Amino acid sequence: METILPKFDSVFSIDCVIFGFDDGELKILLIKRNEEPFKDWWALPGNIIQHDQSIDLAAERILYELTGLKDIFMEQFHTFGDVNRHPQGRVITVAYYAMIRLNGTKELKPISNYASKAVWIPVNDLPELAFDHEKIFSRGFDKIRNKISYQPIAFELLPEKFTLTQLQQLYEVILNKKLDKRNFRKKMLNYGILKELNEKQKGVSYRAAKLYKFDKRKYAKLFQKELTFSS
């Protein structure tokens, strides 16, 4: 006789911590919730996973529905499962993070009525967030702060062509410390992974600086171990 087992009743959600860099500021992607609980509160883009959908596909769907962004590579970084993190019951969330270039990024436009709008907000101006999203944001920020010290993830936030000043500004804002200009540039150039271009900045009122590109092929060829980018 076949044994009939009870079904589990679990609720899982996705929350996305999406970073961007623009005008010398590190920014985070937030939505304004249009439903209870926490209606009209700022929150990370997130929602419940559908029962017939994988976690990765759910993350893509939720980010698109709440912001209009798609084809964004995201990586899982932590699971949050405190018992009382949601007022309606036990919800376990899988958090994803991504770092994207804001230069040329299309306008944010929620597809779902779940969010009334989506905006980029500087991390230094972070408002009070719904649920435990401040904790999730902080965990995501710690993730990129640790990773930027030994992997070239900073280049994911910069324009394809950038100045050494822009590169240093990005490291300083993520690491939250001032870096010595001469030492930083010397170290970055000595790694041999920056390609100097025969181009300079355009449309600036000050002396135009040289432009560089990150050489992914050279990085992959030269380095098989962790680098120390920040010290």
PDB file of N, CA and C in Angstrom, residues 9-80:
ATOM      1  N   ASP A   9       4.742  23.000   3.499  1.00  0.00           N
ATOM      2  CA  ASP A   9       4.158  24.313   3.207  1.00  0.00           C
ATOM      3  C   ASP A   9       5.200  25.379   3.525  1.00  0.00           C
ATOM      4  N   SER A  10       6.057  25.668   2.545  1.00  0.00           N
ATOM      5  CA  SER A  10       7.120  26.643   2.738  1.00  0.00           C
ATOM      6  C   SER A  10       6.938  27.808   1.773  1.00  0.00           C
ATOM      7  N   VAL A  11       7.294  28.993   2.213  1.00  0.00           N
ATOM      8  CA  VAL A  11       7.236  30.168   1.352  1.00  0.00           C
ATOM      9  C   VAL A  11       8.647  30.705   1.187  1.00  0.00           C
ATOM     10  N   PHE A  12       9.069  30.833  -0.070  1.00  0.00           N
ATOM     11  CA  PHE A  12      10.396  31.345  -0.383  1.00  0.00           C
ATOM     12  C   PHE A  12      10.273  32.613  -1.222  1.00  0.00           C
ATOM     13  N   SER A  13      11.222  33.488  -1.036  1.00  0.00           N
ATOM     14  CA  SER A  13      11.216  34.725  -1.808  1.00  0.00           C
ATOM     15  C   SER A  13      12.613  35.023  -2.326  1.00  0.00           C
ATOM     16  N   ILE A  14      12.689  36.016  -3.201  1.00  0.00           N
ATOM     17  CA  ILE A  14      13.944  36.510  -3.758  1.00  0.00           C
ATOM     18  C   ILE A  14      14.072  37.986  -3.396  1.00  0.00           C
ATOM     19  N   ASP A  15      15.270  38.407  -3.013  1.00  0.00           N
ATOM     20  CA  ASP A  15      15.570  39.830  -2.877  1.00  0.00           C
ATOM     21  C   ASP A  15      16.861  40.113  -3.630  1.00  0.00           C
ATOM     22  N   CYS A  16      16.865  41.206  -4.380  1.00  0.00           N
ATOM     23  CA  CYS A  16      17.984  41.530  -5.260  1.00  0.00           C
ATOM     24  C   CYS A  16      18.714  42.783  -4.778  1.00  0.00           C
ATOM     25  N   VAL A  17      20.012  42.657  -4.584  1.00  0.00           N
ATOM     26  CA  VAL A  17      20.853  43.788  -4.192  1.00  0.00           C
ATOM     27  C   VAL A  17      21.680  44.161  -5.427  1.00  0.00           C
ATOM     28  N   ILE A  18      21.243  45.213  -6.125  1.00  0.00           N
ATOM     29  CA  ILE A  18      21.846  45.594  -7.403  1.00  0.00           C
ATOM     30  C   ILE A  18      22.602  46.911  -7.230  1.00  0.00           C
ATOM     31  N   PHE A  19      23.908  46.867  -7.480  1.00  0.00           N
ATOM     32  CA  PHE A  19      24.758  48.045  -7.331  1.00  0.00           C
ATOM     33  C   PHE A  19      25.074  48.668  -8.691  1.00  0.00           C
ATOM     34  N   GLY A  20      25.175  49.989  -8.697  1.00  0.00           N
ATOM     35  CA  GLY A  20      25.606  50.723  -9.878  1.00  0.00           C
ATOM     36  C   GLY A  20      26.525  51.852  -9.447  1.00  0.00           C
ATOM     37  N   PHE A  21      27.299  52.401 -10.373  1.00  0.00           N
ATOM     38  CA  PHE A  21      28.243  53.481 -10.063  1.00  0.00           C
ATOM     39  C   PHE A  21      28.071  54.575 -11.097  1.00  0.00           C
ATOM     40  N   ASP A  22      27.858  55.819 -10.599  1.00  0.00           N
ATOM     41  CA  ASP A  22      27.598  56.933 -11.512  1.00  0.00           C
ATOM     42  C   ASP A  22      27.990  58.245 -10.841  1.00  0.00           C
ATOM     43  N   ASP A  23      28.691  59.104 -11.584  1.00  0.00           N
ATOM     44  CA  ASP A  23      29.087  60.426 -11.074  1.00  0.00           C
ATOM     45  C   ASP A  23      29.822  60.343  -9.741  1.00  0.00           C
ATOM     46  N   GLY A  24      30.696  59.350  -9.616  1.00  0.00           N
ATOM     47  CA  GLY A  24      31.494  59.217  -8.405  1.00  0.00           C
ATOM     48  C   GLY A  24      30.752  58.648  -7.218  1.00  0.00           C
ATOM     49  N   GLU A  25      29.507  58.175  -7.413  1.00  0.00           N
ATOM     50  CA  GLU A  25      28.709  57.647  -6.310  1.00  0.00           C
ATOM     51  C   GLU A  25      28.323  56.195  -6.564  1.00  0.00           C
ATOM     52  N   LEU A  26      28.434  55.384  -5.523  1.00  0.00           N
ATOM     53  CA  LEU A  26      27.921  54.021  -5.578  1.00  0.00           C
ATOM     54  C   LEU A  26      26.438  54.068  -5.257  1.00  0.00           C
ATOM     55  N   LYS A  27      25.627  53.410  -6.078  1.00  0.00           N
ATOM     56  CA  LYS A  27      24.176  53.484  -5.911  1.00  0.00           C
ATOM     57  C   LYS A  27      23.571  52.090  -5.768  1.00  0.00           C
ATOM     58  N   ILE A  28      22.395  52.063  -5.165  1.00  0.00           N
ATOM     59  CA  ILE A  28      21.663  50.816  -4.973  1.00  0.00           C
ATOM     60  C   ILE A  28      20.287  50.953  -5.613  1.00  0.00           C
ATOM     61  N   LEU A  29      19.805  49.896  -6.212  1.00  0.00           N
ATOM     62  CA  LEU A  29      18.502  49.895  -6.878  1.00  0.00           C
ATOM     63  C   LEU A  29      17.400  49.572  -5.875  1.00  0.00           C
ATOM     64  N   LEU A  30      16.449  50.492  -5.729  1.00  0.00           N
ATOM     65  CA  LEU A  30      15.337  50.302  -4.805  1.00  0.00           C
ATOM     66  C   LEU A  30      14.010  50.452  -5.534  1.00  0.00           C
ATOM     67  N   ILE A  31      12.980  49.848  -4.954  1.00  0.00           N
ATOM     68  CA  ILE A  31      11.619  50.036  -5.454  1.00  0.00           C
ATOM     69  C   ILE A  31      10.771  50.665  -4.356  1.00  0.00           C
ATOM     70  N   LYS A  32       9.695  51.315  -4.754  1.00  0.00           N
ATOM     71  CA  LYS A  32       8.697  51.786  -3.786  1.00  0.00           C
ATOM     72  C   LYS A  32       7.533  50.802  -3.842  1.00  0.00           C
ATOM     73  N   ARG A  33       7.294  50.119  -2.724  1.00  0.00           N
ATOM     74  CA  ARG A  33       6.255  49.091  -2.682  1.00  0.00           C
ATOM     75  C   ARG A  33       4.868  49.706  -2.882  1.00  0.00           C
ATOM     76  N   ASN A  34       4.026  48.974  -3.619  1.00  0.00           N
ATOM     77  CA  ASN A  34       2.683  49.455  -3.912  1.00  0.00           C
ATOM     78  C   ASN A  34       1.615  48.577  -3.271  1.00  0.00           C
ATOM     79  N   GLU A  35       2.062  47.669  -2.373  1.00  0.00           N
ATOM     80  CA  GLU A  35       1.141  46.757  -1.708  1.00  0.00           C
ATOM     81  C   GLU A  35       1.515  46.615  -0.238  1.00  0.00           C
ATOM     82  N   GLU A  36       0.529  46.232   0.566  1.00  0.00           N
ATOM     83  CA  GLU A  36       0.789  45.910   1.966  1.00  0.00           C
ATOM     84  C   GLU A  36       1.420  44.517   2.054  1.00  0.00           C
ATOM     85  N   PRO A  37       2.227  44.264   3.082  1.00  0.00           N
ATOM     86  CA  PRO A  37       2.639  45.192   4.135  1.00  0.00           C
ATOM     87  C   PRO A  37       3.720  46.163   3.640  1.00  0.00           C
ATOM     88  N   PHE A  38       3.938  47.215   4.384  1.00  0.00           N
ATOM     89  CA  PHE A  38       4.935  48.235   4.061  1.00  0.00           C
ATOM     90  C   PHE A  38       4.626  48.961   2.746  1.00  0.00           C
ATOM     91  N   LYS A  39       3.339  49.221   2.497  1.00  0.00           N
ATOM     92  CA  LYS A  39       2.968  49.987   1.304  1.00  0.00           C
ATOM     93  C   LYS A  39       3.608  51.373   1.352  1.00  0.00           C
ATOM     94  N   ASP A  40       4.131  51.809   0.218  1.00  0.00           N
ATOM     95  CA  ASP A  40       4.802  53.101   0.051  1.00  0.00           C
ATOM     96  C   ASP A  40       6.178  53.170   0.726  1.00  0.00           C
ATOM     97  N   TRP A  41       6.681  52.046   1.193  1.00  0.00           N
ATOM     98  CA  TRP A  41       8.036  51.994   1.743  1.00  0.00           C
ATOM     99  C   TRP A  41       9.025  51.671   0.630  1.00  0.00           C
ATOM    100  N   TRP A  42      10.266  52.107   0.832  1.00  0.00           N
ATOM    101  CA  TRP A  42      11.344  51.701  -0.053  1.00  0.00           C
ATOM    102  C   TRP A  42      11.794  50.292   0.320  1.00  0.00           C
ATOM    103  N   ALA A  43      12.178  49.543  -0.696  1.00  0.00           N
ATOM    104  CA  ALA A  43      12.593  48.155  -0.463  1.00  0.00           C
ATOM    105  C   ALA A  43      13.527  47.706  -1.580  1.00  0.00           C
ATOM    106  N   LEU A  44      14.239  46.631  -1.330  1.00  0.00           N
ATOM    107  CA  LEU A  44      14.992  45.980  -2.393  1.00  0.00           C
ATOM    108  C   LEU A  44      13.992  45.301  -3.333  1.00  0.00           C
ATOM    109  N   PRO A  45      14.308  45.181  -4.623  1.00  0.00           N
ATOM    110  CA  PRO A  45      13.427  44.446  -5.525  1.00  0.00           C
ATOM    111  C   PRO A  45      13.316  42.992  -5.071  1.00  0.00           C
ATOM    112  N   GLY A  46      12.119  42.576  -4.726  1.00  0.00           N
ATOM    113  CA  GLY A  46      11.937  41.208  -4.242  1.00  0.00           C
ATOM    114  C   GLY A  46      10.486  40.801  -4.244  1.00  0.00           C
ATOM    115  N   ASN A  47      10.257  39.479  -4.269  1.00  0.00           N
ATOM    116  CA  ASN A  47       8.887  38.955  -4.251  1.00  0.00           C
ATOM    117  C   ASN A  47       8.943  37.452  -4.006  1.00  0.00           C
ATOM    118  N   ILE A  48       7.758  36.852  -3.945  1.00  0.00           N
ATOM    119  CA  ILE A  48       7.634  35.427  -3.672  1.00  0.00           C
ATOM    120  C   ILE A  48       7.977  34.607  -4.917  1.00  0.00           C
ATOM    121  N   ILE A  49       8.637  33.465  -4.700  1.00  0.00           N
ATOM    122  CA  ILE A  49       8.963  32.539  -5.790  1.00  0.00           C
ATOM    123  C   ILE A  49       7.720  31.717  -6.146  1.00  0.00           C
ATOM    124  N   GLN A  50       7.429  31.616  -7.419  1.00  0.00           N
ATOM    125  CA  GLN A  50       6.311  30.789  -7.857  1.00  0.00           C
ATOM    126  C   GLN A  50       6.657  29.300  -7.673  1.00  0.00           C
ATOM    127  N   HIS A  51       5.650  28.480  -7.378  1.00  0.00           N
ATOM    128  CA  HIS A  51       5.890  27.062  -7.071  1.00  0.00           C
ATOM    129  C   HIS A  51       6.463  26.287  -8.247  1.00  0.00           C
ATOM    130  N   ASP A  52       6.178  26.728  -9.465  1.00  0.00           N
ATOM    131  CA  ASP A  52       6.622  25.973 -10.634  1.00  0.00           C
ATOM    132  C   ASP A  52       7.857  26.604 -11.282  1.00  0.00           C
ATOM    133  N   GLN A  53       8.617  27.389 -10.529  1.00  0.00           N
ATOM    134  CA  GLN A  53       9.734  28.132 -11.104  1.00  0.00           C
ATOM    135  C   GLN A  53      11.006  27.889 -10.295  1.00  0.00           C
ATOM    136  N   SER A  54      12.129  27.736 -11.011  1.00  0.00           N
ATOM    137  CA  SER A  54      13.405  27.578 -10.322  1.00  0.00           C
ATOM    138  C   SER A  54      13.795  28.892  -9.650  1.00  0.00           C
ATOM    139  N   ILE A  55      14.730  28.808  -8.724  1.00  0.00           N
ATOM    140  CA  ILE A  55      15.139  30.002  -7.981  1.00  0.00           C
ATOM    141  C   ILE A  55      15.797  31.021  -8.900  1.00  0.00           C
ATOM    142  N   ASP A  56      16.689  30.577  -9.774  1.00  0.00           N
ATOM    143  CA  ASP A  56      17.384  31.504 -10.672  1.00  0.00           C
ATOM    144  C   ASP A  56      16.414  32.185 -11.635  1.00  0.00           C
ATOM    145  N   LEU A  57      15.484  31.417 -12.188  1.00  0.00           N
ATOM    146  CA  LEU A  57      14.499  32.010 -13.100  1.00  0.00           C
ATOM    147  C   LEU A  57      13.568  32.969 -12.354  1.00  0.00           C
ATOM    148  N   ALA A  58      13.264  32.639 -11.114  1.00  0.00           N
ATOM    149  CA  ALA A  58      12.428  33.530 -10.311  1.00  0.00           C
ATOM    150  C   ALA A  58      13.139  34.858 -10.078  1.00  0.00           C
ATOM    151  N   ALA A  59      14.442  34.817  -9.830  1.00  0.00           N
ATOM    152  CA  ALA A  59      15.200  36.047  -9.616  1.00  0.00           C
ATOM    153  C   ALA A  59      15.157  36.930 -10.857  1.00  0.00           C
ATOM    154  N   GLU A  60      15.326  36.336 -12.031  1.00  0.00           N
ATOM    155  CA  GLU A  60      15.258  37.098 -13.280  1.00  0.00           C
ATOM    156  C   GLU A  60      13.877  37.705 -13.481  1.00  0.00           C
ATOM    157  N   ARG A  61      12.832  36.899 -13.232  1.00  0.00           N
ATOM    158  CA  ARG A  61      11.456  37.373 -13.408  1.00  0.00           C
ATOM    159  C   ARG A  61      11.143  38.520 -12.466  1.00  0.00           C
ATOM    160  N   ILE A  62      11.492  38.365 -11.205  1.00  0.00           N
ATOM    161  CA  ILE A  62      11.159  39.372 -10.195  1.00  0.00           C
ATOM    162  C   ILE A  62      11.873  40.688 -10.479  1.00  0.00           C
ATOM    163  N   LEU A  63      13.156  40.617 -10.825  1.00  0.00           N
ATOM    164  CA  LEU A  63      13.888  41.851 -11.130  1.00  0.00           C
ATOM    165  C   LEU A  63      13.269  42.555 -12.338  1.00  0.00           C
ATOM    166  N   TYR A  64      12.901  41.792 -13.350  1.00  0.00           N
ATOM    167  CA  TYR A  64      12.290  42.393 -14.543  1.00  0.00           C
ATOM    168  C   TYR A  64      10.934  43.011 -14.223  1.00  0.00           C
ATOM    169  N   GLU A  65      10.087  42.288 -13.479  1.00  0.00           N
ATOM    170  CA  GLU A  65       8.750  42.794 -13.186  1.00  0.00           C
ATOM    171  C   GLU A  65       8.781  44.071 -12.346  1.00  0.00           C
ATOM    172  N   LEU A  66       9.763  44.188 -11.465  1.00  0.00           N
ATOM    173  CA  LEU A  66       9.793  45.316 -10.536  1.00  0.00           C
ATOM    174  C   LEU A  66      10.624  46.494 -11.012  1.00  0.00           C
ATOM    175  N   THR A  67      11.484  46.279 -12.014  1.00  0.00           N
ATOM    176  CA  THR A  67      12.370  47.360 -12.466  1.00  0.00           C
ATOM    177  C   THR A  67      12.420  47.534 -13.971  1.00  0.00           C
ATOM    178  N   GLY A  68      12.025  46.510 -14.720  1.00  0.00           N
ATOM    179  CA  GLY A  68      12.150  46.556 -16.173  1.00  0.00           C
ATOM    180  C   GLY A  68      13.505  46.097 -16.673  1.00  0.00           C
ATOM    181  N   LEU A  69      14.432  45.776 -15.773  1.00  0.00           N
ATOM    182  CA  LEU A  69      15.760  45.319 -16.175  1.00  0.00           C
ATOM    183  C   LEU A  69      15.742  43.824 -16.463  1.00  0.00           C
ATOM    184  N   LYS A  70      16.443  43.430 -17.515  1.00  0.00           N
ATOM    185  CA  LYS A  70      16.572  42.006 -17.819  1.00  0.00           C
ATOM    186  C   LYS A  70      17.956  41.724 -18.384  1.00  0.00           C
ATOM    187  N   ASP A  71      18.264  40.451 -18.489  1.00  0.00           N
ATOM    188  CA  ASP A  71      19.578  40.002 -18.948  1.00  0.00           C
ATOM    189  C   ASP A  71      20.687  40.531 -18.042  1.00  0.00           C
ATOM    190  N   ILE A  72      20.409  40.560 -16.735  1.00  0.00           N
ATOM    191  CA  ILE A  72      21.392  40.983 -15.737  1.00  0.00           C
ATOM    192  C   ILE A  72      21.929  39.736 -15.036  1.00  0.00           C
ATOM    193  N   PHE A  73      23.255  39.561 -15.063  1.00  0.00           N
ATOM    194  CA  PHE A  73      23.842  38.404 -14.382  1.00  0.00           C
ATOM    195  C   PHE A  73      23.837  38.654 -12.881  1.00  0.00           C
ATOM    196  N   MET A  74      23.179  37.766 -12.138  1.00  0.00           N
ATOM    197  CA  MET A  74      23.110  37.879 -10.690  1.00  0.00           C
ATOM    198  C   MET A  74      23.659  36.610 -10.044  1.00  0.00           C
ATOM    199  N   GLU A  75      24.184  36.783  -8.860  1.00  0.00           N
ATOM    200  CA  GLU A  75      24.790  35.668  -8.138  1.00  0.00           C
ATOM    201  C   GLU A  75      24.197  35.586  -6.737  1.00  0.00           C
ATOM    202  N   GLN A  76      23.859  34.363  -6.309  1.00  0.00           N
ATOM    203  CA  GLN A  76      23.371  34.174  -4.945  1.00  0.00           C
ATOM    204  C   GLN A  76      24.493  34.474  -3.954  1.00  0.00           C
ATOM    205  N   PHE A  77      24.142  35.117  -2.829  1.00  0.00           N
ATOM    206  CA  PHE A  77      25.188  35.362  -1.843  1.00  0.00           C
ATOM    207  C   PHE A  77      24.794  35.006  -0.412  1.00  0.00           C
ATOM    208  N   HIS A  78      23.508  34.860  -0.124  1.00  0.00           N
ATOM    209  CA  HIS A  78      23.138  34.486   1.243  1.00  0.00           C
ATOM    210  C   HIS A  78      21.657  34.128   1.288  1.00  0.00           C
ATOM    211  N   THR A  79      21.295  33.355   2.320  1.00  0.00           N
ATOM    212  CA  THR A  79      19.895  33.022   2.581  1.00  0.00           C
ATOM    213  C   THR A  79      19.509  33.565   3.951  1.00  0.00           C
ATOM    214  N   PHE A  80      18.373  34.247   3.996  1.00  0.00           N
ATOM    215  CA  PHE A  80      17.895  34.859   5.242  1.00  0.00           C
ATOM    216  C   PHE A  80      16.635  34.128   5.694  1.00  0.00           C
TER     217      PHE A  80
END
